[in-house]
Every structure is written in structure tokens, then in C-alpha cells.
Amino acid sequence: MKTWSEMRAFPLAIRLLLVNQLGVNIGFYLLIPYLATHLGEDLGMSAAVVGIVLGVRNLSQQGLFILGGSAADRLGARGVIIAGCALRTVGFALFALGDGLPVLLAASILSGLAGALFNPAVRAYLAAEAGDRKAEAFALFNIFATTGALVGPLIGSALLLVDFRASALTAAAIFALLTAAQAAVLPARAVPASKGSVLGDWREVLANRAFLAFSLAMVGMFTMENQLYLLLPDGARRATGWDGAAGIVFLVGTLANLTLQMRITRSLKERGTRARWVAIGLALMGAAFVPPMAVAGASGTGGGVGRAVLALVPVLAGALLLYVGVMIAQPFVMELIPEFGRAELTGTYFGIFYVVSGIAAAVGNTVVGWAMDAGAHGAPWLPWACCLAFGLASAAGVGWLHRLRALPVRAVAVTA
């Protein structure tokens, strides 16, 4: 109930963007996690071709965030959000309508470009509309995004009982509805006249060394968040010997997010500084990988249900700590980003933030993947230790920037 009352306290534009993010994640996660299986098993493509299709989608999104951010600043976030959702409608529909490689590549490019457009634009619009309640707005944004990431795969699994095309068409229909809703309801806002060129905007943001250092420090946050879909589900399956254990990880996290996110954000906003809570959240995210070390390498093939439940407890404890760390840090990270520069460049700052941190996180995920492979040969604790190191390093980086007074230093609030 707390979540709904908080949501109603915001204007219509923010409420629509929250529902939009729920729909975006439902539509994305009911399709994309199953795309590789469809390409390889249903269409008989080689692993190399599957990698190309998936890589093109990821590169189209990660590499073009900066374009989406600049477009939001110069053309208005509303139009960019609508265009992004419309493009993803077309991209996901192409996955259903075509089996040839050219069509699949076009679908990948369009769906990736769509994300590059609406992701920074949504955040820029949300930051502008929320005023001094950015932390609460982004906390709600996190709740809706997390819920969509849980619901999407469940719907996708059910639709796959029909076939992959049913999943793709359903995802396209969701994005079509989102496009229509935003075109009809999302208010248009005046866009300030641009000063200088787009390249000038990029140079201004890239010259902000404090912002770039902060973006690089977030490599730990993004790398560790991604382990909710890689390392922790794998640990749950290995600990219990049951494939369904991964779903329990997501369920625990989503329930915790729904019940705790707003309480945490509102409580912390009244105390201390944002840099402090970001650093603490990152450190807690790193510490989340300590409990699963207790079952790293254990086999879940014997011992009955009781042993499997006991083996799962450390993994669930780690997942819960990781979600809590995200709940602490992420709203304040999102609140800080627009304050590094001019309000007219909010979209550009978000776009470049996701480019820099996305590239860095890709490197981090490669390290974790290498550690998982290496750990399979006698050191099962290694990938968990790598994630712990990422968390502590990122927390230390934010703390160092705060000591240098390189971060926006406004106190979040002062208690009476």
C-alpha cells in the first residue's frame, strides 16, 4: 500500500512513466531471454550466428545511448520516448515475422536502437518532473522495473508453450500499447533552445572528469546487478540440483523490493549525504556474495529436500543482501547524475553514463565469466570473491570521490 500511495502523490506524467517501465521490462524479459534458444534450436543457427544477432542488439543499445540522451535534450524527452517504444514494437514484431538472417539482424538493430532512445529519455523526463523528490521517483522506478523483470519471464515461459512467435507478438503488442498511451497522455514540455552543437555537448560532458570517474566507479554496481541473472541463479541451481531454484531468487528479491524500497529511500533521504549511502549500498552489494561461498561447489544431487533447502538459504541470503544494496544505492545514483552539469544536458549525462558504465560492466562481466570457468577446476569460490572485490572497489571509489569533494555535495536532508 505504501508503494501505491507514494505513486499517487506524483503527477500523472511520472505515474505513466512508472507503468511504462513495468511494461518495458515485461515486454523485454518475456522475449529476449528466450531468443538465443529460438535462434539455435528452432532455426538451427550456429552458435557464431546466434552470437552475432545477440551482439548486434546489445551493441546497438549500449553504443547509442549517447544519441538517445542528446535527442532527449534537443528534441524533447517525450517524443524520443514515444519513438523508442514504436521502434521496439517494429523490432519485436520482426522477430515473429521473419526467420532469415537479414530480418533478424534488422530486428536486433531496431530493438537495440529503441532501448538507446527511450532509456536515457525516460530518466531525463523523470528527473525533470520529480523536482526535489528525484530519489523517491527513482525508487519507485526501481520497484516497477524489478517487478517487470520478474513477471516478464513467467509470461514468456507460458507463451513458449505455444511458440516463440506468440512471445514476440505479445511483446510487440505491449510496446504498441505503451506507444499509444504515451502519445495520448504523456504531457509535452517546452525544450530550451540549444546552445552550440551536439558534439559540443558531448565534449562538455566528457570534460567533466568527476562525472566520468563516478561513472567508472559504478562498474561494480552494474556488474553485481547482472549477477542476479547469471551467478546467483547458477549458484542456486548448483546448491539444490533443481533448475526452478533460480525462480525463487527472483521472487525473494521482487517481494523485498516491493515491501522495502520506499521505506529505505525515505528513511535514508532524511539522514546523511547521498555519497555516503551510495558507498554503503555498493559495499553491501559486494558483501552479498559472501554467504553463497558457503555452498560454492556443493552438489545438489543427494540428501533430499531438507538438504536442498538448507543449501539454498545462503544463496537466498546473498540475493536479499544484493537487492537491499541496490535499493540503498540506486535511487541516489540516479539523483546525482543530473546534478553534475547543466539541466539542459540531463539526457546527455544519462546517455554517456550508460555508455561508460555499460562498457565497463561488460568488462566486469567478462571477468566474472572467466572466474566461473576457472573456479570450475577446483576454486568454486573464485567468482563470488571477484564480485565481492568489485563491490568493495566501487564503494571505495565513491568514498574517495566524496573525500575529494568531486561529487555534488548537497546533503539529502537534515533531521530536526
XYZ file of C-alpha atoms in Angstrom:
416
model
C 0.000 0.000 0.000
C 2.885 2.341 0.725
C 4.090 1.994 -2.862
C 0.689 2.884 -4.302
C 0.235 5.896 -2.021
C 3.703 7.154 -2.985
C 2.860 6.675 -6.637
C -0.400 8.634 -6.364
C 1.486 11.548 -4.792
C 3.359 12.134 -8.077
C 1.925 13.876 -11.147
C 0.335 11.926 -14.000
C 3.473 12.080 -16.164
C 5.579 10.244 -13.582
C 2.848 7.693 -12.890
C 2.680 6.938 -16.597
C 6.460 6.564 -16.827
C 6.396 4.102 -13.923
C 3.751 1.977 -15.630
C 5.742 2.360 -18.838
C 8.829 0.892 -17.179
C 6.796 -2.034 -15.856
C 5.562 -2.702 -19.388
C 9.000 -2.200 -20.926
C 10.558 -4.822 -18.662
C 7.673 -7.259 -19.050
C 7.879 -6.984 -22.833
C 11.661 -7.244 -22.871
C 12.043 -10.151 -20.463
C 9.246 -12.265 -21.892
C 11.180 -12.366 -25.182
C 14.911 -11.661 -25.000
C 15.934 -14.409 -22.504
C 14.482 -16.995 -24.897
C 15.835 -15.509 -28.121
C 19.098 -17.474 -28.138
C 17.231 -20.772 -27.719
C 14.882 -19.859 -30.576
C 17.738 -18.960 -32.897
C 19.809 -22.028 -32.071
C 17.209 -24.759 -31.583
C 14.168 -23.632 -33.577
C 16.000 -22.032 -36.508
C 19.125 -24.228 -36.379
C 21.613 -21.352 -36.446
C 25.195 -21.877 -35.389
C 26.483 -20.531 -32.091
C 28.529 -17.945 -34.009
C 25.472 -16.589 -35.847
C 23.441 -16.535 -32.626
C 26.252 -14.556 -31.011
C 26.235 -12.068 -33.890
C 22.476 -11.467 -33.652
C 22.563 -11.027 -29.876
C 25.738 -8.934 -30.039
C 24.262 -6.589 -32.641
C 21.244 -5.954 -30.398
C 23.420 -5.237 -27.382
C 25.861 -3.045 -29.316
C 23.007 -1.082 -30.918
C 21.710 -0.250 -27.468
C 24.851 0.244 -25.387
C 26.740 2.126 -28.068
C 23.933 4.515 -28.965
C 22.721 5.637 -25.532
C 24.540 8.897 -26.141
C 22.379 9.574 -29.206
C 19.209 8.935 -27.243
C 20.349 11.261 -24.471
C 21.227 14.068 -26.875
C 17.950 13.629 -28.750
C 16.038 13.955 -25.459
C 17.835 17.222 -24.675
C 17.359 18.777 -28.112
C 14.056 17.341 -29.340
C 12.271 16.744 -26.060
C 12.188 13.577 -23.980
C 8.520 12.863 -24.735
C 8.992 12.410 -28.473
C 12.120 10.314 -28.009
C 10.340 8.006 -25.544
C 7.444 7.508 -27.964
C 9.796 6.921 -30.905
C 11.789 4.381 -28.898
C 8.731 2.374 -27.919
C 7.436 2.472 -31.504
C 10.776 1.214 -32.836
C 10.802 -1.650 -30.338
C 7.270 -2.571 -31.443
C 8.562 -2.948 -35.001
C 11.743 -4.736 -33.912
C 9.960 -7.337 -31.795
C 7.320 -7.874 -34.497
C 10.119 -8.631 -36.978
C 11.391 -11.386 -34.670
C 7.981 -13.014 -35.093
C 7.554 -12.420 -38.814
C 10.956 -13.325 -40.214
C 13.401 -16.218 -39.935
C 16.116 -15.048 -42.337
C 19.350 -13.572 -41.028
C 18.840 -10.112 -42.640
C 15.409 -9.777 -40.991
C 16.729 -10.964 -37.629
C 19.641 -8.519 -37.792
C 17.229 -5.691 -38.635
C 15.051 -6.712 -35.692
C 18.089 -6.727 -33.404
C 19.246 -3.295 -34.569
C 15.790 -1.742 -34.215
C 15.126 -3.220 -30.782
C 18.572 -2.142 -29.568
C 18.219 1.375 -31.001
C 14.824 1.607 -29.328
C 16.363 0.988 -25.920
C 19.092 3.514 -26.644
C 16.403 6.115 -27.317
C 13.913 5.652 -24.512
C 16.184 4.612 -21.619
C 18.036 7.942 -21.162
C 14.960 9.908 -22.268
C 12.726 8.311 -19.611
C 15.265 9.058 -16.892
C 15.741 12.641 -18.064
C 11.972 13.203 -18.128
C 11.588 11.595 -14.688
C 14.375 13.740 -13.210
C 12.841 16.937 -14.609
C 9.312 16.141 -13.424
C 10.257 14.912 -9.934
C 11.904 18.143 -8.770
C 13.341 17.699 -5.278
C 11.766 14.234 -4.982
C 14.049 12.566 -7.513
C 15.202 9.881 -5.054
C 11.635 8.783 -4.327
C 10.743 8.827 -8.035
C 13.721 6.671 -8.957
C 12.984 4.350 -6.023
C 9.507 3.763 -7.432
C 11.070 3.364 -10.867
C 13.250 0.588 -9.436
C 10.201 -1.164 -7.949
C 8.316 -1.195 -11.234
C 11.399 -2.252 -13.207
C 12.156 -5.131 -10.829
C 8.557 -6.326 -10.883
C 8.533 -6.295 -14.675
C 11.780 -8.273 -14.768
C 10.102 -10.974 -12.635
C 6.741 -11.067 -14.415
C 8.182 -10.984 -17.948
C 9.972 -14.366 -17.888
C 6.929 -16.017 -16.282
C 4.695 -14.814 -19.121
C 7.376 -15.737 -21.640
C 7.608 -19.298 -20.300
C 3.846 -19.704 -20.636
C 3.794 -18.273 -24.169
C 6.580 -20.605 -25.268
C 4.141 -23.460 -24.709
C 2.505 -22.076 -27.863
C 5.625 -20.998 -29.780
C 8.241 -18.265 -29.948
C 6.180 -16.177 -32.353
C 3.447 -15.874 -29.742
C 6.018 -14.422 -27.338
C 7.382 -11.987 -29.924
C 3.932 -10.775 -30.992
C 2.844 -10.358 -27.368
C 5.964 -8.314 -26.620
C 5.335 -6.187 -29.726
C 1.712 -5.654 -28.659
C 2.829 -4.474 -25.194
C 5.165 -1.898 -26.736
C 2.450 -0.801 -29.162
C 0.123 -0.151 -26.213
C 2.872 1.769 -24.395
C 3.491 3.868 -27.514
C -0.195 4.752 -27.810
C -0.551 5.519 -24.088
C 2.407 7.881 -24.077
C 1.326 9.621 -27.264
C -2.129 10.181 -25.762
C -1.299 11.010 -22.148
C 2.348 11.999 -21.621
C 2.487 15.818 -21.450
C 4.747 17.671 -23.850
C 7.265 20.031 -22.271
C 8.966 23.039 -23.812
C 12.528 22.340 -24.913
C 15.083 25.114 -24.211
C 16.877 26.455 -27.262
C 20.118 24.556 -27.827
C 23.399 26.359 -27.442
C 26.185 25.053 -29.618
C 26.433 21.705 -31.384
C 25.760 18.143 -30.290
C 29.482 17.459 -30.425
C 29.987 20.452 -28.169
C 27.541 18.957 -25.678
C 29.424 15.662 -25.730
C 32.749 17.412 -25.237
C 31.329 19.330 -22.275
C 30.131 16.167 -20.557
C 33.268 14.171 -21.371
C 35.391 17.004 -19.986
C 33.664 16.592 -16.625
C 36.260 14.347 -15.005
C 34.328 13.986 -11.760
C 31.333 12.654 -13.682
C 33.461 10.225 -15.690
C 35.166 8.982 -12.524
C 31.772 8.457 -10.900
C 30.522 6.565 -13.962
C 33.551 4.268 -13.848
C 33.054 3.722 -10.125
C 29.601 2.359 -10.964
C 31.146 -0.587 -12.821
C 30.718 -2.567 -9.613
C 27.027 -1.749 -9.315
C 26.181 -2.807 -12.854
C 28.419 -5.885 -12.763
C 26.913 -7.074 -9.489
C 23.333 -6.355 -10.585
C 23.900 -8.524 -13.636
C 24.759 -11.452 -11.375
C 21.079 -11.613 -10.443
C 20.716 -13.208 -13.881
C 23.966 -15.171 -14.017
C 25.938 -16.101 -10.925
C 23.204 -16.219 -8.260
C 20.755 -18.339 -10.325
C 23.649 -20.640 -11.239
C 24.609 -20.881 -7.558
C 21.012 -21.699 -6.603
C 20.802 -24.443 -9.208
C 24.145 -25.941 -8.210
C 23.327 -25.820 -4.498
C 19.970 -27.569 -4.862
C 20.254 -29.553 -8.075
C 16.921 -28.002 -9.119
C 16.528 -25.674 -12.099
C 13.495 -23.984 -10.532
C 15.629 -22.647 -7.662
C 16.603 -19.682 -9.853
C 12.998 -18.503 -9.860
C 12.980 -18.382 -6.056
C 15.922 -15.967 -6.172
C 13.912 -13.549 -8.340
C 10.768 -13.970 -6.250
C 12.559 -13.185 -2.974
C 14.159 -10.105 -4.484
C 10.949 -8.769 -6.001
C 8.978 -9.202 -2.771
C 11.758 -7.456 -0.833
C 11.776 -4.644 -3.377
C 8.027 -4.138 -3.170
C 7.986 -4.034 0.630
C 11.257 -2.254 1.454
C 12.320 0.101 -1.354
C 10.259 3.156 -0.432
C 10.843 2.695 3.293
C 14.603 2.542 2.740
C 14.758 5.547 0.415
C 12.565 7.789 2.545
C 14.446 6.856 5.716
C 17.913 7.403 4.254
C 16.977 10.620 2.482
C 16.423 12.179 5.888
C 19.932 11.341 7.064
C 23.450 11.987 5.813
C 24.591 12.547 2.245
C 23.883 10.690 -0.951
C 27.536 9.750 -1.468
C 27.524 8.026 1.910
C 24.505 5.884 1.053
C 25.763 5.058 -2.416
C 29.056 3.819 -0.939
C 27.271 1.820 1.776
C 24.892 0.309 -0.776
C 27.787 -0.731 -3.017
C 29.665 -2.274 -0.091
C 26.547 -4.215 0.917
C 26.134 -5.430 -2.659
C 29.684 -6.760 -2.502
C 29.078 -8.394 0.870
C 26.053 -10.163 -0.625
C 28.389 -12.601 -2.361
C 29.920 -13.834 0.897
C 27.067 -16.135 2.056
C 26.914 -18.115 -1.212
C 30.578 -19.019 -0.789
C 29.399 -21.370 1.947
C 27.722 -23.603 -0.653
C 30.047 -22.914 -3.586
C 30.974 -26.217 -5.164
C 28.416 -28.236 -3.193
C 26.451 -30.780 -5.180
C 22.669 -30.760 -5.030
C 22.183 -34.296 -6.316
C 21.614 -36.045 -2.980
C 20.403 -35.556 0.565
C 16.706 -34.943 -0.077
C 14.550 -31.840 0.069
C 15.779 -30.771 3.510
C 19.396 -30.645 2.420
C 18.474 -28.724 -0.735
C 16.559 -26.121 1.286
C 19.464 -25.657 3.687
C 21.886 -25.331 0.780
C 19.664 -22.699 -0.832
C 19.483 -20.470 2.262
C 22.953 -18.858 1.817
C 22.208 -18.103 -1.836
C 18.869 -16.521 -0.958
C 20.536 -14.535 1.814
C 23.059 -13.259 -0.702
C 20.317 -12.355 -3.190
C 18.397 -10.490 -0.496
C 21.501 -8.528 0.541
C 22.205 -7.697 -3.094
C 18.679 -6.394 -3.640
C 18.880 -4.315 -0.444
C 22.201 -2.861 -1.574
C 20.634 -1.886 -4.903
C 17.664 -0.371 -3.069
C 20.031 1.750 -0.981
C 22.365 2.925 -3.725
C 20.459 3.149 -6.994
C 17.929 5.942 -6.284
C 20.713 8.232 -5.058
C 22.949 7.342 -8.017
C 20.138 8.356 -10.374
C 19.540 11.533 -8.363
C 23.208 12.523 -8.529
C 23.726 12.161 -12.277
C 21.746 15.257 -13.432
C 23.494 17.412 -10.826
C 26.939 17.018 -12.388
C 26.105 19.544 -15.104
C 23.577 21.856 -16.708
C 19.907 20.873 -16.571
C 19.756 21.318 -20.353
C 22.136 18.334 -20.709
C 20.382 15.907 -18.359
C 19.643 13.442 -21.165
C 23.221 13.620 -22.434
C 24.569 12.942 -18.943
C 22.333 9.900 -18.570
C 23.251 8.694 -22.058
C 27.000 8.959 -21.539
C 26.678 7.469 -18.045
C 25.122 4.337 -19.506
C 27.672 4.136 -22.315
C 30.662 4.408 -19.947
C 29.289 2.196 -17.209
C 27.854 -0.276 -19.726
C 31.224 -0.795 -21.395
C 32.938 -1.080 -18.029
C 30.297 -3.522 -16.780
C 30.765 -5.652 -19.910
C 34.427 -5.957 -18.952
C 33.389 -6.787 -15.391
C 31.005 -9.494 -16.573
C 33.783 -10.961 -18.687
C 35.935 -11.189 -15.567
C 33.136 -12.908 -13.645
C 32.575 -15.326 -16.528
C 36.280 -16.151 -16.608
C 36.213 -16.681 -12.831
C 33.247 -19.060 -13.172
C 35.140 -21.122 -15.742
C 38.354 -21.067 -13.718
C 36.502 -21.828 -10.493
C 35.026 -24.972 -12.003
C 38.519 -26.516 -11.772
C 38.940 -26.525 -8.012
C 38.174 -22.944 -6.893
C 34.366 -22.570 -6.819
C 34.688 -19.557 -4.501
C 36.520 -17.501 -7.154
C 33.580 -15.806 -8.974
C 31.966 -14.881 -5.653
C 35.243 -13.370 -4.474
C 35.506 -11.370 -7.707
C 32.071 -9.855 -7.116
C 32.985 -9.033 -3.522
C 36.080 -7.247 -4.827
C 34.004 -5.293 -7.363
C 31.654 -4.108 -4.632
C 34.379 -3.020 -2.253
C 36.353 -1.314 -5.020
C 33.307 0.627 -6.230
C 32.394 1.654 -2.685
C 35.965 2.807 -2.107
C 35.883 4.757 -5.385
C 32.741 6.648 -4.408
C 34.172 7.313 -0.944
C 37.366 8.654 -2.490
C 35.446 10.966 -4.834
C 33.399 12.214 -1.896
C 36.537 12.979 0.125
C 37.901 14.915 -2.842
C 34.608 16.860 -2.931
C 34.241 15.816 -6.554
C 30.596 14.813 -6.190
C 27.564 17.082 -5.851
C 27.705 17.643 -2.105
C 24.236 18.843 -1.169
C 23.053 16.954 1.890
C 20.000 14.876 1.160
C 18.224 16.272 4.233
C 18.859 17.296 7.813
C 16.877 15.737 10.647
C 15.096 18.032 13.051
